[in-house]
Tab-separated table of C-alpha atoms in Angstrom:
chain	number	residue	atom	x	y	z
A	18	UNK	CA	79.422	-23.531	-81.913
A	19	UNK	CA	77.066	-20.764	-80.850
A	20	UNK	CA	75.722	-20.946	-77.351
A	21	UNK	CA	72.708	-18.804	-76.189
A	22	UNK	CA	72.333	-17.220	-72.900
A	23	UNK	CA	69.304	-17.419	-70.732
A	24	UNK	CA	67.631	-14.029	-70.467
A	25	UNK	CA	66.963	-12.635	-67.089
A	26	UNK	CA	64.584	-9.826	-66.198
A	27	UNK	CA	67.050	-7.581	-64.282
A	28	UNK	CA	70.544	-7.206	-62.848
A	29	UNK	CA	71.638	-4.806	-60.138
A	30	UNK	CA	74.604	-2.566	-59.921
A	31	UNK	CA	76.514	-4.860	-57.567
A	32	UNK	CA	76.106	-7.739	-60.068
A	33	UNK	CA	77.429	-5.498	-62.847
A	34	UNK	CA	80.557	-4.594	-60.893
A	35	UNK	CA	81.152	-8.240	-59.996
A	36	UNK	CA	80.766	-9.510	-63.595
A	37	UNK	CA	82.886	-6.850	-65.099
A	38	UNK	CA	85.521	-6.622	-62.433
A	39	UNK	CA	84.602	-2.959	-62.227
A	40	UNK	CA	85.186	-0.330	-59.711
A	41	UNK	CA	82.367	1.962	-58.550
A	42	UNK	CA	83.446	5.732	-58.548
A	43	UNK	CA	80.063	7.328	-58.151
A	44	UNK	CA	76.731	6.115	-56.630
A	45	UNK	CA	77.939	3.840	-53.977
A	46	UNK	CA	74.628	4.115	-52.246
A	47	UNK	CA	72.851	2.674	-55.322
A	48	UNK	CA	74.313	-0.866	-55.461
A	49	UNK	CA	70.821	-2.324	-55.574
A	50	UNK	CA	69.583	-0.283	-58.427
A	51	UNK	CA	68.129	-2.455	-61.088
A	52	UNK	CA	69.242	-2.647	-64.767
A	53	UNK	CA	67.167	-4.454	-67.402
A	54	UNK	CA	68.952	-3.759	-70.522
A	55	UNK	CA	72.433	-2.846	-71.858
A	56	UNK	CA	73.575	-0.671	-74.655
A	57	UNK	CA	77.201	-0.225	-75.883
A	58	UNK	CA	78.149	2.779	-77.847
A	59	UNK	CA	80.645	5.794	-78.055
A	60	UNK	CA	78.210	7.632	-80.271
A	61	UNK	CA	76.028	9.590	-77.996
A	62	UNK	CA	73.613	10.427	-80.843
A	63	UNK	CA	72.876	6.606	-80.925
A	64	UNK	CA	72.193	6.752	-77.227
A	65	UNK	CA	69.663	9.472	-77.666
A	66	UNK	CA	67.446	7.173	-79.794
A	67	UNK	CA	66.941	4.707	-76.967
A	68	UNK	CA	63.361	4.374	-75.583
A	69	UNK	CA	63.844	1.599	-73.090
A	70	UNK	CA	63.967	2.160	-69.259
A	71	UNK	CA	66.537	0.912	-66.788
A	72	UNK	CA	69.322	0.853	-69.414
A	73	UNK	CA	73.013	0.384	-68.652
A	74	UNK	CA	75.347	2.373	-70.937
A	75	UNK	CA	78.684	0.858	-71.772
A	76	UNK	CA	80.968	3.355	-73.314
A	77	UNK	CA	84.551	4.453	-73.459
A	78	UNK	CA	83.704	8.097	-73.683
A	79	UNK	CA	84.244	9.354	-70.098
A	80	UNK	CA	83.259	12.872	-70.519
A	81	UNK	CA	80.711	15.489	-69.447
A	82	UNK	CA	78.983	14.936	-72.792
A	83	UNK	CA	78.218	11.309	-71.685
A	84	UNK	CA	76.701	12.421	-68.435
A	85	UNK	CA	74.541	15.053	-70.190
A	86	UNK	CA	73.380	12.532	-72.743
A	87	UNK	CA	72.537	9.966	-70.065
A	88	UNK	CA	70.356	12.604	-68.389
A	89	UNK	CA	68.473	13.284	-71.514
A	90	UNK	CA	68.027	9.547	-72.218
A	91	UNK	CA	67.049	8.833	-68.657
A	92	UNK	CA	69.990	6.455	-68.148
A	93	UNK	CA	71.125	6.031	-64.626
A	94	UNK	CA	74.002	3.609	-64.806
A	95	UNK	CA	77.161	3.921	-66.936
A	96	UNK	CA	80.190	1.564	-67.243
A	97	UNK	CA	83.358	3.361	-68.650
A	98	UNK	CA	85.431	0.612	-70.435
A	99	UNK	CA	88.922	0.343	-71.671
A	100	UNK	CA	90.267	1.622	-68.164
A	101	UNK	CA	88.865	5.029	-68.883
A	102	UNK	CA	88.872	7.246	-65.760
A	103	UNK	CA	86.133	9.765	-64.766
A	104	UNK	CA	87.471	13.165	-63.985
A	105	UNK	CA	86.377	15.007	-60.793
A	106	UNK	CA	84.105	17.246	-63.014
A	107	UNK	CA	82.409	14.110	-64.511
A	108	UNK	CA	81.968	12.429	-61.109
A	109	UNK	CA	80.503	15.599	-59.662
A	110	UNK	CA	78.005	15.973	-62.454
A	111	UNK	CA	77.005	12.321	-62.195
A	112	UNK	CA	76.488	12.706	-58.472
A	113	UNK	CA	74.136	15.684	-59.097
A	114	UNK	CA	72.195	13.712	-61.692
A	115	UNK	CA	72.026	10.560	-59.496
A	116	UNK	CA	74.026	8.456	-62.098
A	117	UNK	CA	76.068	5.501	-61.041
A	118	UNK	CA	79.598	5.318	-62.658
A	119	UNK	CA	81.618	2.205	-62.861
A	120	UNK	CA	85.185	1.975	-64.317
A	121	UNK	CA	86.072	-1.254	-66.051
A	122	UNK	CA	89.435	-2.427	-67.324
A	123	UNK	CA	88.061	-4.495	-70.255
A	124	UNK	CA	87.281	-3.618	-73.796
A	125	UNK	CA	83.724	-2.714	-74.779
A	126	UNK	CA	83.331	-5.898	-76.721
A	127	UNK	CA	84.472	-8.073	-73.746
A	128	UNK	CA	82.363	-6.189	-71.136
A	129	UNK	CA	79.196	-6.355	-73.263
A	130	UNK	CA	79.898	-10.088	-73.934
A	131	UNK	CA	80.363	-10.862	-70.351
A	132	UNK	CA	77.115	-9.069	-69.310
A	133	UNK	CA	75.158	-10.764	-72.158
A	134	UNK	CA	76.590	-14.163	-71.388
A	135	UNK	CA	75.407	-13.642	-67.810
A	136	UNK	CA	71.846	-12.889	-68.986
A	137	UNK	CA	71.548	-9.108	-69.378
A	138	UNK	CA	69.304	-8.249	-72.131
A	139	UNK	CA	70.475	-6.061	-75.096
A	140	UNK	CA	68.285	-3.058	-76.142
A	141	UNK	CA	68.129	-4.680	-79.564
């Protein structure tokens, strides 16, 4: 049986942390930042095609490349899945860019599913 979720207009960083059992590692002062959509990918070339605003990026690629891509794509919140840890260099760059970083123990599939089930809209 397939159940549908109720779409909501937005979610904030604190909600995302709670839903994903995540841990914020950068951007603690931005817990009320709104997110309207989520996109899950480890391919940064796919991330660069996004046109929506207020997007949450869900990825297992905890690297400088991810932060640089998020800057270009105007993404301000990232969840690193599969228990990936951000290095000091990644955290420093995210702080400079004003990007919130969350580390999550779950897989990308589970994390995206939890957020979708709770009502966060997919990009497409």
